[in-house]
Coordinates of N, CA and C and ligand atoms in Angstrom, one line a residue:
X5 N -4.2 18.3 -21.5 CA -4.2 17.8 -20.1 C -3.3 16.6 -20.0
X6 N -2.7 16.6 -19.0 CA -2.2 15.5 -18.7 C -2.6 14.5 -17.1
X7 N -2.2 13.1 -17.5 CA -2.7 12.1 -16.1 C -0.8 12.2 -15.8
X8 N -0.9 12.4 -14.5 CA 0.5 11.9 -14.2 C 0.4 11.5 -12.6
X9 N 1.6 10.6 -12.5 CA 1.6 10.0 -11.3 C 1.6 10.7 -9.8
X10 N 0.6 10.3 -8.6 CA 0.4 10.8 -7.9 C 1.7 11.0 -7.5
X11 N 2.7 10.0 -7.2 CA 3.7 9.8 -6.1 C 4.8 11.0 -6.5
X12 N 4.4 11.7 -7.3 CA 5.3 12.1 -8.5 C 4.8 14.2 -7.8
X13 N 3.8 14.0 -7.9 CA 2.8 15.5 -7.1 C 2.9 15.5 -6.0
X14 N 3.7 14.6 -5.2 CA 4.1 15.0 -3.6 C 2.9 14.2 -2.8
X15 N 2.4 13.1 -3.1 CA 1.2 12.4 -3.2 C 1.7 11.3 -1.8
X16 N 1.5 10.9 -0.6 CA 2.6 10.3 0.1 C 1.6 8.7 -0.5
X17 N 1.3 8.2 -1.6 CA 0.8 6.8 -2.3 C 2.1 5.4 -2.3
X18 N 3.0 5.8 -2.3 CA 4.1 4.6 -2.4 C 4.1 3.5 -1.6
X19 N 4.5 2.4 -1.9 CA 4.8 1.7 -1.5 C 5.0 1.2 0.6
X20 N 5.8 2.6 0.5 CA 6.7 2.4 1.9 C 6.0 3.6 2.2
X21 N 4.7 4.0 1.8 CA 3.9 5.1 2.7 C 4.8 6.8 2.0
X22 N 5.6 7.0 0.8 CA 6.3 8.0 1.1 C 6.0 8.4 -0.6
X23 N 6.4 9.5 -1.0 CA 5.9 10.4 -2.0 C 7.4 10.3 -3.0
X24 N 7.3 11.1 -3.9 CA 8.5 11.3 -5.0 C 8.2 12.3 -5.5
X25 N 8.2 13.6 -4.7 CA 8.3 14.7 -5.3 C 8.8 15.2 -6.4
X26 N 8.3 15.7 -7.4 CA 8.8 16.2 -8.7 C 8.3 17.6 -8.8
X27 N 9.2 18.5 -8.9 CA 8.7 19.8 -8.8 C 8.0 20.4 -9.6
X28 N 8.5 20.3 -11.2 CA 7.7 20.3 -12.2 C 6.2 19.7 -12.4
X29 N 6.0 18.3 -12.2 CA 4.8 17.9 -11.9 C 3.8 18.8 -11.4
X30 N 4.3 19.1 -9.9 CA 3.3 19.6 -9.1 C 3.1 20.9 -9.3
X31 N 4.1 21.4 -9.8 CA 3.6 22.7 -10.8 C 2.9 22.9 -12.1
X32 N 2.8 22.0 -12.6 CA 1.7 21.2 -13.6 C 0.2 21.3 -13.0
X33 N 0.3 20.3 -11.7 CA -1.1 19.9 -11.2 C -1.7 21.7 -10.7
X34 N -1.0 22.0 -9.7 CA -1.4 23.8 -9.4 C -2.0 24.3 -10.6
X35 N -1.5 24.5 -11.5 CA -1.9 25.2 -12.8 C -2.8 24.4 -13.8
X36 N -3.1 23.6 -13.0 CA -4.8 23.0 -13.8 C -4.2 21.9 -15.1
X37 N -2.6 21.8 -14.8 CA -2.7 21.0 -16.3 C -2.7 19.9 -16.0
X38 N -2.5 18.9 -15.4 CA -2.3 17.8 -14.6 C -3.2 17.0 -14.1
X39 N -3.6 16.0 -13.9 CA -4.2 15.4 -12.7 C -3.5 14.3 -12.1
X40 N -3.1 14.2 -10.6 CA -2.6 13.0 -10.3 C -3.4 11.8 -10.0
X41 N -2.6 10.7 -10.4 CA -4.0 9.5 -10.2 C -2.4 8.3 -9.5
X42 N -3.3 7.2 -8.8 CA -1.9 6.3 -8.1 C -3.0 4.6 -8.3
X43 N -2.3 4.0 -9.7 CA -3.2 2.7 -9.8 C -3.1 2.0 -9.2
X44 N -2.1 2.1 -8.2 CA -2.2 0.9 -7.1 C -2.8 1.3 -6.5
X45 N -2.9 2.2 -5.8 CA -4.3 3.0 -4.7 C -5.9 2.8 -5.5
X46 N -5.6 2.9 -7.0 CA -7.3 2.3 -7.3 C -7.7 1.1 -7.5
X47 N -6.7 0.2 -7.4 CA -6.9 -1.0 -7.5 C -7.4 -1.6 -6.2
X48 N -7.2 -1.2 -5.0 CA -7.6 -1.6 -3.9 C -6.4 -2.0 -3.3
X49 N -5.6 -1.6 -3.2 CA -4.1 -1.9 -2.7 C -3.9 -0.6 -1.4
X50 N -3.0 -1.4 -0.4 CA -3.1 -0.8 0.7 C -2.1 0.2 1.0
X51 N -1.7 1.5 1.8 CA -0.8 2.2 1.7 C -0.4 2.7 2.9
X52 N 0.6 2.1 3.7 CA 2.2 1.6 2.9 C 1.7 0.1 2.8
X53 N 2.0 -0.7 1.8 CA 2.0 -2.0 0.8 C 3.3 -2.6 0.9
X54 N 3.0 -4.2 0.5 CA 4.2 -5.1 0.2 C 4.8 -4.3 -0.9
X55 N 5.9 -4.2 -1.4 CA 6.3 -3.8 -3.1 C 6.2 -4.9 -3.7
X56 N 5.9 -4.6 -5.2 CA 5.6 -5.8 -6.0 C 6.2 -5.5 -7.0
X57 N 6.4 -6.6 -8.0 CA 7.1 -6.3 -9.5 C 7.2 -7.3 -10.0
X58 N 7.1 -7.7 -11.9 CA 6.4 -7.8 -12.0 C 7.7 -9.4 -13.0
X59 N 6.5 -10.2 -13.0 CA 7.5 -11.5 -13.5 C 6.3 -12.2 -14.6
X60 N 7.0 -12.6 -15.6 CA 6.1 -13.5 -16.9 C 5.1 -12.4 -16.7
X61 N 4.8 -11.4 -17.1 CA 3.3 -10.8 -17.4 C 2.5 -11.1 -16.5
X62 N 3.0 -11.1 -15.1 CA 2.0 -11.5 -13.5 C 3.2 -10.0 -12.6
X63 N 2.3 -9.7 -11.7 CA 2.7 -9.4 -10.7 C 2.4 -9.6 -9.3
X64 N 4.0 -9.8 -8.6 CA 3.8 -10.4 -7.4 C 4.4 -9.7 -6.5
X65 N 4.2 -9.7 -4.8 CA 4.6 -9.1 -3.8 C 6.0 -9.5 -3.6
X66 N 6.6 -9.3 -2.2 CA 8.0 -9.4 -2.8 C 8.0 -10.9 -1.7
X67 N 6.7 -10.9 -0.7 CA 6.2 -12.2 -0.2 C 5.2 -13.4 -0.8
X68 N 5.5 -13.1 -2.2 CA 5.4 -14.1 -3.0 C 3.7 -13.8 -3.7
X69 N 3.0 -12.9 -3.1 CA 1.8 -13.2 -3.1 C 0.8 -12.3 -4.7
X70 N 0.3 -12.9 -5.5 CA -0.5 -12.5 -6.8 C -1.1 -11.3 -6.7
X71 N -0.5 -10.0 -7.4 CA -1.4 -8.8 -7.2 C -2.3 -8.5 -8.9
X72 N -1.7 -9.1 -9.6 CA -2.3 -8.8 -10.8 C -3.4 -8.3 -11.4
X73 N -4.5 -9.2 -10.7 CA -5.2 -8.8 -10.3 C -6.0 -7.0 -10.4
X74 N -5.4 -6.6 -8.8 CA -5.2 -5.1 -8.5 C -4.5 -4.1 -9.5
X75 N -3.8 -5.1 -9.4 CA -2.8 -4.1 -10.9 C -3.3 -3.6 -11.9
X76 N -3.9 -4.6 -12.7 CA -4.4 -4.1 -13.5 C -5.8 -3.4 -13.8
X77 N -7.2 -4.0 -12.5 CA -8.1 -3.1 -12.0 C -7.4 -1.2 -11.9
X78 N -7.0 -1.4 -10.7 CA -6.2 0.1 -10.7 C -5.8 0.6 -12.2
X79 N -5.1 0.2 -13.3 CA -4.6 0.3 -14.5 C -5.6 0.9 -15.5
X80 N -7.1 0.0 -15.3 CA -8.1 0.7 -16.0 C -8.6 1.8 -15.2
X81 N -8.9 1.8 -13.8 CA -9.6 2.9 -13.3 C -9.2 4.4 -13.7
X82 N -7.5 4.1 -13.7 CA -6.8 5.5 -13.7 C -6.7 6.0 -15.1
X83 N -6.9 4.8 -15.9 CA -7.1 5.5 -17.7 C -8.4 5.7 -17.9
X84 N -9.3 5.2 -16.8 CA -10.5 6.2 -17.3 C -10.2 7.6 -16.5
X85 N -9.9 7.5 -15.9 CA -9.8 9.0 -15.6 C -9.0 9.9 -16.3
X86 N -8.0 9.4 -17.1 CA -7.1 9.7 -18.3 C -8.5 10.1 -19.3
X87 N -9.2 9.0 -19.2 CA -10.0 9.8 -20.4 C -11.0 10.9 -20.4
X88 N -11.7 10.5 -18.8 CA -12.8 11.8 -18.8 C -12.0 13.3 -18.9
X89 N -10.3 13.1 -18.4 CA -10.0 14.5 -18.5 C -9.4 14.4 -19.6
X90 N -9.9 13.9 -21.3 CA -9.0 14.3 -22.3 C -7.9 14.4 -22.3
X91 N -6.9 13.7 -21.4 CA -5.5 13.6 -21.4 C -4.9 12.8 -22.6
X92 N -3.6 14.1 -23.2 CA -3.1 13.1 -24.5 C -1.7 12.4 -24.1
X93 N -1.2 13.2 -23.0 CA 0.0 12.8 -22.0 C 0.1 12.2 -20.9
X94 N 1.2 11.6 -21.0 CA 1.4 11.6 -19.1 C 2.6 11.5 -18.8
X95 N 2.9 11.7 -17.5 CA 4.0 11.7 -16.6 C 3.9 10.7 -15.7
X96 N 4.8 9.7 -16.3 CA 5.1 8.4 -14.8 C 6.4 8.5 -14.0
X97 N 6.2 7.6 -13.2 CA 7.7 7.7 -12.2 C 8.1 6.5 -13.0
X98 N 9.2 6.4 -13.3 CA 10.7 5.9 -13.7 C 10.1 4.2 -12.8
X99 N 10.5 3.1 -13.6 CA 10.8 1.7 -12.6 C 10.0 1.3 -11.8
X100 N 8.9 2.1 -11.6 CA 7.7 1.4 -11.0 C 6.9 0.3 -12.2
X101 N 6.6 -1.1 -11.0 CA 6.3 -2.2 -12.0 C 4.7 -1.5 -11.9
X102 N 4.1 -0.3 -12.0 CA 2.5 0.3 -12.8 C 2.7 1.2 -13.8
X103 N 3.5 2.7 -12.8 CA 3.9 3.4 -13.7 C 5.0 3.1 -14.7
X104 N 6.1 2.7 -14.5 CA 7.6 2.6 -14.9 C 7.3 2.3 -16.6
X105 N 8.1 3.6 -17.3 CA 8.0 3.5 -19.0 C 9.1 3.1 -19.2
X106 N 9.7 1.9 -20.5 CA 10.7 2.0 -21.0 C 11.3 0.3 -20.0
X107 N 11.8 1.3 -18.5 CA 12.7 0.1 -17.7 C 12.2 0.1 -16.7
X108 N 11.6 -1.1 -16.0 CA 10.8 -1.9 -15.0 C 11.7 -2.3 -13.9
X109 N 12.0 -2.9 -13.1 CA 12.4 -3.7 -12.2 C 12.3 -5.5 -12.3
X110 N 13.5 -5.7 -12.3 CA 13.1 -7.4 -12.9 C 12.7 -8.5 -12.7
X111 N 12.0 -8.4 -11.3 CA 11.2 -9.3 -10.2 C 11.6 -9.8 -9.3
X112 N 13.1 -9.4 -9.2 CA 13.8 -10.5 -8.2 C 14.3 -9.9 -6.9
X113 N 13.6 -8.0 -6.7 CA 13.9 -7.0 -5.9 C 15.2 -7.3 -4.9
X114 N 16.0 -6.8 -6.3 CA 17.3 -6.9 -6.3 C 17.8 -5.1 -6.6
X115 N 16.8 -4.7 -7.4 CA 17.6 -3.3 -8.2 C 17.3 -3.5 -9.8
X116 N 17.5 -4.6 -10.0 CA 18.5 -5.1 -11.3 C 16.6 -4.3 -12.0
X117 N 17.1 -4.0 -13.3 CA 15.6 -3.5 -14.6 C 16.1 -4.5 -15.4
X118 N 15.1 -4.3 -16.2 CA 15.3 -4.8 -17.5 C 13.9 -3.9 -18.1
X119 N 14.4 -4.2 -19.7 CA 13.0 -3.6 -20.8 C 11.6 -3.7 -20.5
X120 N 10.9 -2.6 -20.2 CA 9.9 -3.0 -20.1 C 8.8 -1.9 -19.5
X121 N 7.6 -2.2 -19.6 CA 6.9 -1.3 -18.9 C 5.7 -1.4 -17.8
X122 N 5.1 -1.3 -17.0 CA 4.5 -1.1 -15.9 C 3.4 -1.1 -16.4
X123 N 2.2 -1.8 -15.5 CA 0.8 -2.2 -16.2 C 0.2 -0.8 -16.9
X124 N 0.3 0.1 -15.5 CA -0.8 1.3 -16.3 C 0.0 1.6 -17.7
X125 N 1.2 2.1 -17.5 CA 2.2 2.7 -19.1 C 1.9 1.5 -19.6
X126 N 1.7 -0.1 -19.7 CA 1.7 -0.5 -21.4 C -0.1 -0.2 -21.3
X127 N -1.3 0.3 -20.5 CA -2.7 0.8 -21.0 C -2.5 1.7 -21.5
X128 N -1.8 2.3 -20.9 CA -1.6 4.5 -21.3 C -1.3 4.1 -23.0
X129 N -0.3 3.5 -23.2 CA 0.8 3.4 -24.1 C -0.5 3.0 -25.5
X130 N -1.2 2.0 -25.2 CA -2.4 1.2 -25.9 C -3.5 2.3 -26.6
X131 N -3.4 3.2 -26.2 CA -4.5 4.3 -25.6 C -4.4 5.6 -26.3
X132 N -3.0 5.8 -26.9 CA -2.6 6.4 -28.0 C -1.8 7.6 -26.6
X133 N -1.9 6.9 -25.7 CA -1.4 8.6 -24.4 C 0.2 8.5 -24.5
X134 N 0.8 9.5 -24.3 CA 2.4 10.0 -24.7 C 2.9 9.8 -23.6
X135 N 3.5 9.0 -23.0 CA 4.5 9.1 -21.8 C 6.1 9.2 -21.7
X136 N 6.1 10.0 -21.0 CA 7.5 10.6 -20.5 C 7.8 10.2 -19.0
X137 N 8.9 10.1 -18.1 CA 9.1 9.6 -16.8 C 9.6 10.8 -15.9
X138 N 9.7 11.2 -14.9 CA 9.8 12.1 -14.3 C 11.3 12.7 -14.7
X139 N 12.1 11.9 -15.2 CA 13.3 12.1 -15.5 C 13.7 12.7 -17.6
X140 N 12.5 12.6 -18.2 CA 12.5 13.4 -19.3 C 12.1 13.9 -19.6
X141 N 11.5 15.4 -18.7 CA 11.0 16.5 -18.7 C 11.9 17.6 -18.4
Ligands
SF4_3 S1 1.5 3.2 -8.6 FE1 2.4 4.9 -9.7 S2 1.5 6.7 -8.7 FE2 1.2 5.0 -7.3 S3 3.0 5.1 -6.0 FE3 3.5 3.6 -7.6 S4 4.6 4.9 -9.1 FE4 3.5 6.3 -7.7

């Protein structure tokens, strides 16, 4: 089984109210292998939201304001659900400061990434769970 990102399953959870369809994914979720989960939506985060990302191991809105908090709440909720469904994988979206594996966004919502990974992927990652980004599948 795999947890993968709602926004990713056609899920409209983002930021700006709008989804990231990935066709594979949601062909995943149909066929029972998948579950979509969105840790900013379990964290208590509102939808459409400020965007946030993420600076010194804190994340912030792009109006300056502390989500970390939420972030990380959301972060555990969605790996438990990673675990009641025996998930060994997952599928995140690319550069999101929750999901984003690998390369993050560098806090200054500019574009610019740098190394790194998104609250939920460094729990998933902790957790022994395999992540891949919508882009290496
Ligand atoms: S937190 Fe993850 S699932 Fe939710 S909108 Fe952002 S990238 Fe998609």
């Amino acid at each position: 089984m795999k947890i993968v990102s709602a926004c990713l399953a056609g899920i409209k959870c983002r930021w700006d109210g709008k989804a990231r369809p990935c066709l594979k994914v949601i062909e995943l979720v149909k066929q029972g292998k998948a579950i979509p989960v969105c840790p900013e939506q379990l964290g208590g985060l509102t939808t459409p939201r400020t965007p946030a990302e993420q600076k010194n191991d804190k994340i912030f809105t792009k109006d300056g304001k502390d989500v970390t908090a939420q972030f990380e709440r959301g972060a555990e909720e969605a790996l438990k659900i990673a675990k009641l469904a025996n998930c060994n994988e997952a599928i995140v979206k690319s550069k999101s400061s929750s999901c984003g594996s690998g390369k993050v966004y560098d806090g200054t919502f500019s574009g610019k990434l740098i190394n790194g990974d998104g609250v939920f992927a460094k729990i998933l990652k902790k957790n022994n769970i395999k992540l891949f980004t919508e882009n290496e599948i």
